[in-house]
GROMACS .gro file of C-alpha atoms in nm:
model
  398
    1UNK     CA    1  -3.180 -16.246 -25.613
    2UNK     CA    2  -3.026 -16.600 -25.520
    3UNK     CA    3  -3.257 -16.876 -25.422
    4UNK     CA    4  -3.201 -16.956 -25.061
    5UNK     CA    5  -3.239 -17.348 -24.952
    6UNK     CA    6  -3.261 -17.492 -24.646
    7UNK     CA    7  -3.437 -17.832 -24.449
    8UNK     CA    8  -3.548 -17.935 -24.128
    9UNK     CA    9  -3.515 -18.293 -23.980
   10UNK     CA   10  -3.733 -18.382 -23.711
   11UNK     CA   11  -3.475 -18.611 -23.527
   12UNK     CA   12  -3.311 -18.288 -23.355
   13UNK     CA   13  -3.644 -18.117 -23.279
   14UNK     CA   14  -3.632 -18.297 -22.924
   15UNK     CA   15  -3.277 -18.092 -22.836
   16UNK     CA   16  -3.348 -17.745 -22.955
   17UNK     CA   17  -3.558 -17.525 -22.653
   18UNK     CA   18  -3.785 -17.286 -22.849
   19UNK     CA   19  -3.651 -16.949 -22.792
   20UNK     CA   20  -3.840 -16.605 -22.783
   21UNK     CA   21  -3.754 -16.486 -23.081
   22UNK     CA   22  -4.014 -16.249 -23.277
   23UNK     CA   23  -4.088 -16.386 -23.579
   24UNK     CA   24  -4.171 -16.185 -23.887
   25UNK     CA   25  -4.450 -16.349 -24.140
   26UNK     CA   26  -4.343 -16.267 -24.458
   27UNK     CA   27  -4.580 -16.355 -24.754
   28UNK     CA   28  -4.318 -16.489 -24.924
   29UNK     CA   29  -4.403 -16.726 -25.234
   30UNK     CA   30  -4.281 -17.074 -25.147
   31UNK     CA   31  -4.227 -17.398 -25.400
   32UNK     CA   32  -4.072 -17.711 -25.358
   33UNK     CA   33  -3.755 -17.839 -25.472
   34UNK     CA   34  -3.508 -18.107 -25.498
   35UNK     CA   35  -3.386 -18.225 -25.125
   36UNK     CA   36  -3.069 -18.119 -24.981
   37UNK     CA   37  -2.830 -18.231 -24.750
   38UNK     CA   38  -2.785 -17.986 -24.480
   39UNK     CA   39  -2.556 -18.102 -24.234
   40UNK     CA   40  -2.658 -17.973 -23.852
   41UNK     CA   41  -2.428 -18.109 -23.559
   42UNK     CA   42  -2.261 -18.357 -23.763
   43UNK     CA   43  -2.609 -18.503 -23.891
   44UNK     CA   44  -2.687 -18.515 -24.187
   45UNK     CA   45  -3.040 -18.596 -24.322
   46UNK     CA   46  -3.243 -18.553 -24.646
   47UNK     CA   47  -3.584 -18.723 -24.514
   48UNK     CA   48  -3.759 -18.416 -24.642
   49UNK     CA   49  -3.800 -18.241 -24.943
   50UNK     CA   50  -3.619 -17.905 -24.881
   51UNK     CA   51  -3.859 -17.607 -24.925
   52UNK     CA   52  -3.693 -17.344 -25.100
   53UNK     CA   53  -3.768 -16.929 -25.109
   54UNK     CA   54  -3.861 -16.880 -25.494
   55UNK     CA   55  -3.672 -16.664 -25.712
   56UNK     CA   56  -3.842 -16.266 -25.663
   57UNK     CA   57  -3.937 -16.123 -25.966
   58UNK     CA   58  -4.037 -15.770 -25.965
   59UNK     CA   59  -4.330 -15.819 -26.051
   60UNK     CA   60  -4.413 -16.061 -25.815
   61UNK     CA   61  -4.238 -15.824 -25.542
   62UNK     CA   62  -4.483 -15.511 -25.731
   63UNK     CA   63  -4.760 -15.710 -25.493
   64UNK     CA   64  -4.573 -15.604 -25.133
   65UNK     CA   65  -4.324 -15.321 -25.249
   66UNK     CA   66  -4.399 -15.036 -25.407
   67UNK     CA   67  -4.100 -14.927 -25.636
   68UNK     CA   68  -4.111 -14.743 -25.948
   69UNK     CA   69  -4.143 -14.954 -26.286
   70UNK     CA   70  -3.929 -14.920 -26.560
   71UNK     CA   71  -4.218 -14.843 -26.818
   72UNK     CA   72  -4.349 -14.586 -26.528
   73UNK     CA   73  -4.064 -14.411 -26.573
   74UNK     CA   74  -4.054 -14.413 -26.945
   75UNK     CA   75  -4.431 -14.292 -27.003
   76UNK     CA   76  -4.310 -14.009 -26.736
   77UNK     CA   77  -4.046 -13.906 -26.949
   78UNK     CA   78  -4.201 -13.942 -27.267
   79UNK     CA   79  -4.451 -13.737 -27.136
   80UNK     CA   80  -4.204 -13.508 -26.982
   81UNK     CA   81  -4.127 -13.459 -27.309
   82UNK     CA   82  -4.391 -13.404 -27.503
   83UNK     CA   83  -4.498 -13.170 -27.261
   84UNK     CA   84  -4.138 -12.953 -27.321
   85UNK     CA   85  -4.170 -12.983 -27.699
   86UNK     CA   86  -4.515 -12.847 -27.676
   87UNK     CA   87  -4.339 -12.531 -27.464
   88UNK     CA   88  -4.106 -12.500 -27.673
   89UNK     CA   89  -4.367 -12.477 -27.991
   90UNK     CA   90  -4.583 -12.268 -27.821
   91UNK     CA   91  -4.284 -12.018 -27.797
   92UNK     CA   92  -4.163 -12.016 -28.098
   93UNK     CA   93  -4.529 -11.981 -28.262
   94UNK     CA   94  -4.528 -11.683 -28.007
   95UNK     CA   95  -4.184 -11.587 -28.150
   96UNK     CA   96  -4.315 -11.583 -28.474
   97UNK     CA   97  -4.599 -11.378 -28.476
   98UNK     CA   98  -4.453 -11.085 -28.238
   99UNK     CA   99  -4.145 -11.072 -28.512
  100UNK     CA  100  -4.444 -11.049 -28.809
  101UNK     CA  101  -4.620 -10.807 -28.601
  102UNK     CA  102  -4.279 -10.591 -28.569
  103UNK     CA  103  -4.251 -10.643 -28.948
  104UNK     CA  104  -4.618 -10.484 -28.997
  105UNK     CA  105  -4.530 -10.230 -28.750
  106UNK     CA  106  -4.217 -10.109 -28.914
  107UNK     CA  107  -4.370 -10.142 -29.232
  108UNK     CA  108  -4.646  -9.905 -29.196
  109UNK     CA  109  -4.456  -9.635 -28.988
  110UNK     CA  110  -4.228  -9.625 -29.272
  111UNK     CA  111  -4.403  -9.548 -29.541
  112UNK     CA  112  -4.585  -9.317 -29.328
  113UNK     CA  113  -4.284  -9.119 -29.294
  114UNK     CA  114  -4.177  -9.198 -29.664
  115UNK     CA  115  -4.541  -9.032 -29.833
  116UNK     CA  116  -4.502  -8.759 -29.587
  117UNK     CA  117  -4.164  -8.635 -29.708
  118UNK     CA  118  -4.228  -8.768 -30.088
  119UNK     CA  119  -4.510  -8.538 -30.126
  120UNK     CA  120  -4.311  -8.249 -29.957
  121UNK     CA  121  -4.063  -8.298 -30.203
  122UNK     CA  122  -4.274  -8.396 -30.500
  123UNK     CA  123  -4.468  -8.009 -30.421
  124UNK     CA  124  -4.186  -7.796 -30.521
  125UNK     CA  125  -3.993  -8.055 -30.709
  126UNK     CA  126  -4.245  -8.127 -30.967
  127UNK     CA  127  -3.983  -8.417 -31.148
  128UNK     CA  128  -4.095  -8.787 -31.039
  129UNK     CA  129  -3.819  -8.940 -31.249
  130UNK     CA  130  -3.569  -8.797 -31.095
  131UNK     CA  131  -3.672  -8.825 -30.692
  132UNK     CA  132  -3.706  -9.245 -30.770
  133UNK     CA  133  -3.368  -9.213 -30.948
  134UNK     CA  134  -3.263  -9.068 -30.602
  135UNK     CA  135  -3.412  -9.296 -30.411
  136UNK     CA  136  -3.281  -9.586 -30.586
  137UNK     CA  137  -2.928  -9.449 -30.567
  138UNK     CA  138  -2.994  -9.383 -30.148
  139UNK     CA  139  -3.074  -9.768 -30.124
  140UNK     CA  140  -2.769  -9.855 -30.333
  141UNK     CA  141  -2.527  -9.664 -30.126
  142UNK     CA  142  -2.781  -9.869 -29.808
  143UNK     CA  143  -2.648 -10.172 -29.999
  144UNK     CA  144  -2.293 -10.145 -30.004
  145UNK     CA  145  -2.243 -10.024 -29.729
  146UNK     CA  146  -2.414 -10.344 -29.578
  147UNK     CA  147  -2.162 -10.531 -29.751
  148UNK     CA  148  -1.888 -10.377 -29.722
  149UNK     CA  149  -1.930 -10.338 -29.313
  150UNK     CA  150  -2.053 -10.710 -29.317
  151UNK     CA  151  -2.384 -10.658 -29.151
  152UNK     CA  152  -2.494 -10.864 -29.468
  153UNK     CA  153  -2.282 -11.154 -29.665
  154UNK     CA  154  -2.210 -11.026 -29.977
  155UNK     CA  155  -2.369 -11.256 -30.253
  156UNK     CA  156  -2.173 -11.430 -30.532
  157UNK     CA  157  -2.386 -11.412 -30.807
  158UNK     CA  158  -2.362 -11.608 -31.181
  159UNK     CA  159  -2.542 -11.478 -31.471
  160UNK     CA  160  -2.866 -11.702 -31.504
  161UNK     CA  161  -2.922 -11.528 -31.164
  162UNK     CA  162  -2.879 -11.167 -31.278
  163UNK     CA  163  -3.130 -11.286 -31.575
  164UNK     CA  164  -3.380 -11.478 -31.374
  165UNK     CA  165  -3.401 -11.086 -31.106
  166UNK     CA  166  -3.437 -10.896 -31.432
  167UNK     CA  167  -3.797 -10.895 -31.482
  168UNK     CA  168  -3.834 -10.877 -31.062
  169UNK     CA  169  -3.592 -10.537 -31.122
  170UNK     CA  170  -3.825 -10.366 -31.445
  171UNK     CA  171  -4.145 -10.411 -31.237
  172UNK     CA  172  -3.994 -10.313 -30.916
  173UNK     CA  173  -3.868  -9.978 -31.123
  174UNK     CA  174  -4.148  -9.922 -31.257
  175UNK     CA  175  -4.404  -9.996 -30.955
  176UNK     CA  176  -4.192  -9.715 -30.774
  177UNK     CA  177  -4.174  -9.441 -31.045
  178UNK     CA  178  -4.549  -9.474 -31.147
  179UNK     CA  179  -4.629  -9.423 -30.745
  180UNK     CA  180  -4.455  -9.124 -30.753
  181UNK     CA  181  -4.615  -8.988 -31.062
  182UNK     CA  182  -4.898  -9.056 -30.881
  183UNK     CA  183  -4.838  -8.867 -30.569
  184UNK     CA  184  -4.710  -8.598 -30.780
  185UNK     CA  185  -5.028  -8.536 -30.929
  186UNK     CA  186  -5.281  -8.616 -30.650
  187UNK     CA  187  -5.341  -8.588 -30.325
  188UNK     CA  188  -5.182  -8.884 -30.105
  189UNK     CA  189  -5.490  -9.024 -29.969
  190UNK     CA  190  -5.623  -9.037 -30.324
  191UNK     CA  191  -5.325  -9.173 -30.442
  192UNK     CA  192  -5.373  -9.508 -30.161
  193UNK     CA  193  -5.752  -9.526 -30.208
  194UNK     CA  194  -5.688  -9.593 -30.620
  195UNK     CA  195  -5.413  -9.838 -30.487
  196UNK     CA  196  -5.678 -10.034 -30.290
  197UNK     CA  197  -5.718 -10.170 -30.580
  198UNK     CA  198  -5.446 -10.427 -30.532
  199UNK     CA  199  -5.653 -10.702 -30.428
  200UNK     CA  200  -5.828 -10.764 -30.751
  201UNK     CA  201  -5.476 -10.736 -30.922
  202UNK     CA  202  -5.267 -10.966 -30.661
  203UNK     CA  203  -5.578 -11.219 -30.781
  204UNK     CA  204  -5.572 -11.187 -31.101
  205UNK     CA  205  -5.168 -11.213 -31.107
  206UNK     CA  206  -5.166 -11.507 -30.862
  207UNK     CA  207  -5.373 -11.702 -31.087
  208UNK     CA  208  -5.225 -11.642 -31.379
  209UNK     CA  209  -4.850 -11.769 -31.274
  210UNK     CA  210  -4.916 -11.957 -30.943
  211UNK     CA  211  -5.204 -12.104 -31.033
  212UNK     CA  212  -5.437 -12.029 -30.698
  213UNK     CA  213  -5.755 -11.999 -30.837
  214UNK     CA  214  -5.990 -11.753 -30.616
  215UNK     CA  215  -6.297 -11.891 -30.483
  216UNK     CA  216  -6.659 -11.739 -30.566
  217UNK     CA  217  -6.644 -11.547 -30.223
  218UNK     CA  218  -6.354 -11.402 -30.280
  219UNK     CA  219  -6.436 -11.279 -30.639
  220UNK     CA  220  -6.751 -11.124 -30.454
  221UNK     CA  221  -6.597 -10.953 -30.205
  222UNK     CA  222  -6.367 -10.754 -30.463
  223UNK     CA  223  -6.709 -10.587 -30.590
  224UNK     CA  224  -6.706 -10.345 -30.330
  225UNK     CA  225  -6.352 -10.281 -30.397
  226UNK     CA  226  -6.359 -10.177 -30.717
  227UNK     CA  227  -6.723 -10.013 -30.634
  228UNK     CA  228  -6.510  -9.783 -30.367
  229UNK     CA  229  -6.258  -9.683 -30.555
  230UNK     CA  230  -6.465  -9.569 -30.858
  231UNK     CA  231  -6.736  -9.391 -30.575
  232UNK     CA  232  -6.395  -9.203 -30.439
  233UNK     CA  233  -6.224  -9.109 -30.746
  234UNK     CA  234  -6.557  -8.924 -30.861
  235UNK     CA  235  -6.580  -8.727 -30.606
  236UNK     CA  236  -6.207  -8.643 -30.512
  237UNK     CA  237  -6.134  -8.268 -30.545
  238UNK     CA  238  -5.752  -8.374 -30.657
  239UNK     CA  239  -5.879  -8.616 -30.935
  240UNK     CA  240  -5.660  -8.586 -31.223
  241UNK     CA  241  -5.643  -8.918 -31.542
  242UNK     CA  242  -5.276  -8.871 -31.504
  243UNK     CA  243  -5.234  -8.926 -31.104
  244UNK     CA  244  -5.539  -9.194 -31.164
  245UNK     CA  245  -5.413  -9.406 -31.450
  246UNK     CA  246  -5.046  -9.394 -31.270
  247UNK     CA  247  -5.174  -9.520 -30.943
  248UNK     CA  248  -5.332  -9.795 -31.145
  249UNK     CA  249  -5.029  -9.891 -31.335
  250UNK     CA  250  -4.846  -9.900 -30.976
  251UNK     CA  251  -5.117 -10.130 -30.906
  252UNK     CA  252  -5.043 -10.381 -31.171
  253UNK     CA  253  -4.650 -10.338 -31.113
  254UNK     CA  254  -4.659 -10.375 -30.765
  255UNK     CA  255  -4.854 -10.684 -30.791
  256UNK     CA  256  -4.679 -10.828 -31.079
  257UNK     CA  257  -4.341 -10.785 -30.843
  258UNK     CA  258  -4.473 -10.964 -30.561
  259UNK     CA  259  -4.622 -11.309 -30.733
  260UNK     CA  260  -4.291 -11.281 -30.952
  261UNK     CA  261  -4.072 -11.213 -30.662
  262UNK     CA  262  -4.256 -11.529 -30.455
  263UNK     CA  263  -4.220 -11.774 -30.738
  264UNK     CA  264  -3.859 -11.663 -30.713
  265UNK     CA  265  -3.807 -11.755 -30.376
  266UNK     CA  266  -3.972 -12.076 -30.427
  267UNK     CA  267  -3.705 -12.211 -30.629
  268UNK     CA  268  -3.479 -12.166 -30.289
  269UNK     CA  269  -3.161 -12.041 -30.433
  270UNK     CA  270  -2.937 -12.106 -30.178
  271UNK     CA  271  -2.744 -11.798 -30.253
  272UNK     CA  272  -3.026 -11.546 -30.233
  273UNK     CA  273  -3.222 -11.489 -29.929
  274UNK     CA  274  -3.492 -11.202 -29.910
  275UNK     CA  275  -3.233 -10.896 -29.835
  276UNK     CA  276  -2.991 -11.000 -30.102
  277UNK     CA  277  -3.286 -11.057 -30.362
  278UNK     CA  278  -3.438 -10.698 -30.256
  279UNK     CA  279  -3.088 -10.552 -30.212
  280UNK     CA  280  -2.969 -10.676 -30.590
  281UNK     CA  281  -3.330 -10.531 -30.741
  282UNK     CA  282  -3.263 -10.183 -30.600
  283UNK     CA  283  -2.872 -10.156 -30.774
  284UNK     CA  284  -3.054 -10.321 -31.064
  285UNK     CA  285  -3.299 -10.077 -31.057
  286UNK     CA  286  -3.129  -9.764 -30.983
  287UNK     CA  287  -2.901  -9.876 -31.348
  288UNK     CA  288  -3.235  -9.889 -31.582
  289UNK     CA  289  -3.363  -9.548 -31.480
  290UNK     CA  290  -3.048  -9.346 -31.434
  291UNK     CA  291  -3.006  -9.330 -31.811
  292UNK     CA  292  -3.388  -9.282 -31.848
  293UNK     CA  293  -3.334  -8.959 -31.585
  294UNK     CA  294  -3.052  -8.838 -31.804
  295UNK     CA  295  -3.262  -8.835 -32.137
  296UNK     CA  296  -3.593  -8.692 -32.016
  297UNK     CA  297  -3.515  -8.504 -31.731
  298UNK     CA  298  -3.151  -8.383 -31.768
  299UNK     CA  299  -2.915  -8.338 -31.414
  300UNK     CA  300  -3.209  -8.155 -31.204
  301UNK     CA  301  -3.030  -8.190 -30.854
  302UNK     CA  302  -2.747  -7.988 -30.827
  303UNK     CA  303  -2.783  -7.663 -30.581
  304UNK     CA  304  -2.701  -7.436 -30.842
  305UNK     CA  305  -3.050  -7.573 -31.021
  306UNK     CA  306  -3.247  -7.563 -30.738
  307UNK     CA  307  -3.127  -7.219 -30.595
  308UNK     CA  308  -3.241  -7.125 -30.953
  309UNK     CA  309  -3.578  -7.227 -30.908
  310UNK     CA  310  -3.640  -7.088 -30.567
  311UNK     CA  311  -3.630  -7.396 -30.348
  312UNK     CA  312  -3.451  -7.406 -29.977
  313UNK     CA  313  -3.169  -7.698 -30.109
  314UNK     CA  314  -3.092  -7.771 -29.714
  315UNK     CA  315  -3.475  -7.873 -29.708
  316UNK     CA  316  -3.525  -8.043 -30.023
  317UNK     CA  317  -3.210  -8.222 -29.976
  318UNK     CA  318  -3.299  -8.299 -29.604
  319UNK     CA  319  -3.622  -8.423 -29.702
  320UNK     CA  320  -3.522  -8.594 -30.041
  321UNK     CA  321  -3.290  -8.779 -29.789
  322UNK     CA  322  -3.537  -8.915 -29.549
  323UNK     CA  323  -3.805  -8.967 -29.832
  324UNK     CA  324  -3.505  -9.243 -29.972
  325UNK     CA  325  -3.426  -9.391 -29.628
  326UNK     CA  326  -3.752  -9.471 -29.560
  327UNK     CA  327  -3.839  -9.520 -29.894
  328UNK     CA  328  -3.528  -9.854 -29.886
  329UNK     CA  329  -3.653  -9.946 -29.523
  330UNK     CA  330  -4.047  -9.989 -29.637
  331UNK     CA  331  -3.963 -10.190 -29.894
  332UNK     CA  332  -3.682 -10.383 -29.717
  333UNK     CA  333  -3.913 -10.476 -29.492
  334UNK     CA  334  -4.204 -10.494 -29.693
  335UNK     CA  335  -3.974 -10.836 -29.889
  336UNK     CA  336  -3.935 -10.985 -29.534
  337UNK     CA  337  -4.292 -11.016 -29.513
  338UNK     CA  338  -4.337 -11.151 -29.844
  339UNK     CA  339  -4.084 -11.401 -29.776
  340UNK     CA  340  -4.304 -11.512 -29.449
  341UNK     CA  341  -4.671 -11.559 -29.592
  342UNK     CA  342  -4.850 -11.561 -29.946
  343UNK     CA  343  -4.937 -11.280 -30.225
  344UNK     CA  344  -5.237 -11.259 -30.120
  345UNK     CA  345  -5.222 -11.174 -29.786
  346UNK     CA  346  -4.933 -10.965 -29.819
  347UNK     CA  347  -5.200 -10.759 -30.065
  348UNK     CA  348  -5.428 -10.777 -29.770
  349UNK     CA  349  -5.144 -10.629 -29.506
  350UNK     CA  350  -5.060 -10.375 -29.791
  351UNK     CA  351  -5.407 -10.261 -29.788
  352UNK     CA  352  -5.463 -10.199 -29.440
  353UNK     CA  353  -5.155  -9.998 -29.449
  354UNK     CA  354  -5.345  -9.783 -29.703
  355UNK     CA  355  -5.592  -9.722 -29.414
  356UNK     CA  356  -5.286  -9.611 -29.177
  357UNK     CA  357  -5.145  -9.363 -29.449
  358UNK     CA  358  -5.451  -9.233 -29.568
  359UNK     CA  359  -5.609  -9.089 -29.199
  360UNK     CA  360  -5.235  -8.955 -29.131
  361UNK     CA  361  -5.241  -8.809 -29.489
  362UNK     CA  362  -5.517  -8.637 -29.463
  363UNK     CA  363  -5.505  -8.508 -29.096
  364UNK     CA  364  -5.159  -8.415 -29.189
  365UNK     CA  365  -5.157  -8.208 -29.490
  366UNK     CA  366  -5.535  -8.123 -29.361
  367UNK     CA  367  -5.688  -8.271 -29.729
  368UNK     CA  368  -6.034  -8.116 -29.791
  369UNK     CA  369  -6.264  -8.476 -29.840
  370UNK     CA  370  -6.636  -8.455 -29.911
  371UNK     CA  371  -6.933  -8.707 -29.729
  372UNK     CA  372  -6.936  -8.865 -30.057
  373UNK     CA  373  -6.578  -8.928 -30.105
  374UNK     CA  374  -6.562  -9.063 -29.748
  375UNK     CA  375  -6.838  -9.319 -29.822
  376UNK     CA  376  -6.633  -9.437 -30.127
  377UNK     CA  377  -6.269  -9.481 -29.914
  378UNK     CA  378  -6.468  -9.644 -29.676
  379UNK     CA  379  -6.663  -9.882 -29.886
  380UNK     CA  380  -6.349  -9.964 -30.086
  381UNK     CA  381  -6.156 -10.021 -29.723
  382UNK     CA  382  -6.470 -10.223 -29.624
  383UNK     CA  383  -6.394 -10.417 -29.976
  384UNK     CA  384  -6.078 -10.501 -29.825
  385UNK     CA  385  -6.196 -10.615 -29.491
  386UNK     CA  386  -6.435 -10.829 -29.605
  387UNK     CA  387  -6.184 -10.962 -29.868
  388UNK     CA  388  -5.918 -11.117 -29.602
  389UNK     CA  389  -6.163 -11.281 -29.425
  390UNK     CA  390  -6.341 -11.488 -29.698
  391UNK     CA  391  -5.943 -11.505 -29.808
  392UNK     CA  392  -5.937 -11.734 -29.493
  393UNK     CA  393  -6.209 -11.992 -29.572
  394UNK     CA  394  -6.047 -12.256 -29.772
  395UNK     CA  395  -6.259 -12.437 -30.055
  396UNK     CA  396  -6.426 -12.782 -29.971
  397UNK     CA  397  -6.230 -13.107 -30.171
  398UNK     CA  398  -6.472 -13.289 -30.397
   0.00000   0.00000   0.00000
């Protein structure tokens, strides 16, 4: 704002008439100045010093006028915007956990499906190398046809990369087939409470290559575990050593596929996300047994074989089908999880799922289970329980 100036001479005060004129007071800050010659009807004077409006500041208008400040404005907008980051993080953290709890979802109502029609099969089809064969091959043909439809990039891969998923791809076999030489041989619910087990193997396994060292609690709480498991197996009309050593070796297979498959990812290939990692084990997978199937078990699935040994082939095909499809989808989604959170709880989601299939198991194919046997299940699931919460308190820094 400019600096008005003006003076007043007292030797024309005599000639001016006062005139009604309203005046308005303003509180104006005033300061003197230099004199200046103001020239009024051809007279010009400079007896006084001239008294001169000061320069307005804002802040020196802030005392009469209210107008918004410039820093105001900023802490409004920087709180503006913390505010809308804090939306938008609330969001996405809601995002996040209804997509893991869709994961979960999926994940159990799959294999649901997948023991249901695995044991129908595995009944009359008595040859557990040969279903996983199938079932490998199913999620192959999943595979490329992903690829080849471009609902997934297909991956370039080099050969370090091909050696580095090898061991993932022998466990992963192996996990699958001694599952369903489990199932073959017991009933399902027996089958899950042996694989309760996992806990105590995930670890065991997590220490040994990642290093996380369990806490005394957590060691504790897998003595009811293991108590559970060895309660239920005595008293399980099914029990057989072959379905009970199988179901353990799944144990230590699964497990051993998991911390391997997590210490993969770690290394952030940029190449290989979760579905091309999974997608590569299965066609891995389905090459190692294949040959395996030919030697011990010989070509077992052709109708001609099956019409020879009784069996409805629309139905065992049928449910051999949906057995695979579920069979890829559970474990698709089952390496989505892992990708999101740690061994460990993964093992702890895996063995609440054992809860899921275990009631539908038994209400399904109506499994006669004793008092005792109950207790056991229940004190092993109870294990479990117990297990992810201590898994949640985090050891005090010396």
């Amino acid at each position: 704002m400019q600096t008005s100036s003006f003076t007043l001479s007292n030797s024309i005060t005599t000639n001016l008439k006062p005139r009604n004129h309203r005046l308005v007071n303003l509180p104006l800050p005033l300061k003197s100045s230099s004199s200046v010659n103001l020239n009024i009807n051809g007279i010009s004077t400079n007896r006084f010093p001239s008294v001169s409006c000061c320069s307005l500041s804002p802040k020196t208008l802030g005392h009469w006028i209210s107008t918004p400040s410039r820093e105001s404005d900023g802490f409004e907008a920087k709180a503006a915007s913390a505010d809308s980051a804090g939306d938008v993080a609330e969001k996405s953290k809601l995002v996040d956990t209804l997509v893991l709890g869709s994961l979960f979802g999926l994940w159990y109502l799959f294999n649901i499906y997948f023991n249901i029609y695995n044991k129908q099969v595995l009944k009359v089809f008595p040859n557990p190398i040969t279903v996983t064969t199938v079932q490998f091959a199913v999620g192959s043909v999943i595979v490329f046809l992903m690829w080849t439809l471009n609902l997934h990039k297909r991956p370039k891969i080099s050969g370090s990369q091909l050696l580095a998923i090898l061991p993932l791809a022998m466990v992963h076999t192996l996990g699958n087939l001694f599952t369903n030489m489990s199932l073959g041989k017991v009933a399902v619910s027996f089958t899950h409470t042996i694989k309760a087990m996992e806990p105590f193997f995930s670890v065991v396994l997590s220490a040994m290559f990642l290093g996380e060292m369990p806490t005394p609690w957590v060691v504790a709480s897998l003595l009811p575990i293991a108590g559970g498991v060895a309660l239920a197996s005595m008293t399980e009309a099914s029990f057989n050593w072959a379905g009970f050593w199988s179901a353990m070796a799944s144990n230590v297979s699964n497990q051993s596929r998991n911390v391997l498959s997590k210490k993969f990812m770690v290394k952030k290939e940029e190449s290989l996300d979760n579905i091309t990692l999974f997608s590569i084990i299965t066609i891995m997978s389905f090459f190692l047994l294949a040959p395996v199937t030919l030697l011990t078990e010989g070509v077992k699935v052709t109708p001609a074989y099956l019409q020879s040994a009784g069996l409805n082939v629309q139905q065992v095909y049928t449910r051999s089908l949906l057995a695979a499809i579920c069979f890829h989808a559970y474990q698709q989604v089952s390496y989505m999880i892992l990708q999101r959170v740690s061994p460990v709880t993964h093992s702890v989601g895996n063995c609440v799922k054992r809860v899921v299939v275990i009631v539908t198991s038994v209400l399904f194919f109506r499994t006669p289970v004793s008092p005792i046997n109950s207790i056991g299940t229940g004190v092993a699931l109870a294990g479990v329980f117990l297990y992810s919460q201590v898994k949640r308190l985090k050891p005090k820094k010396a």
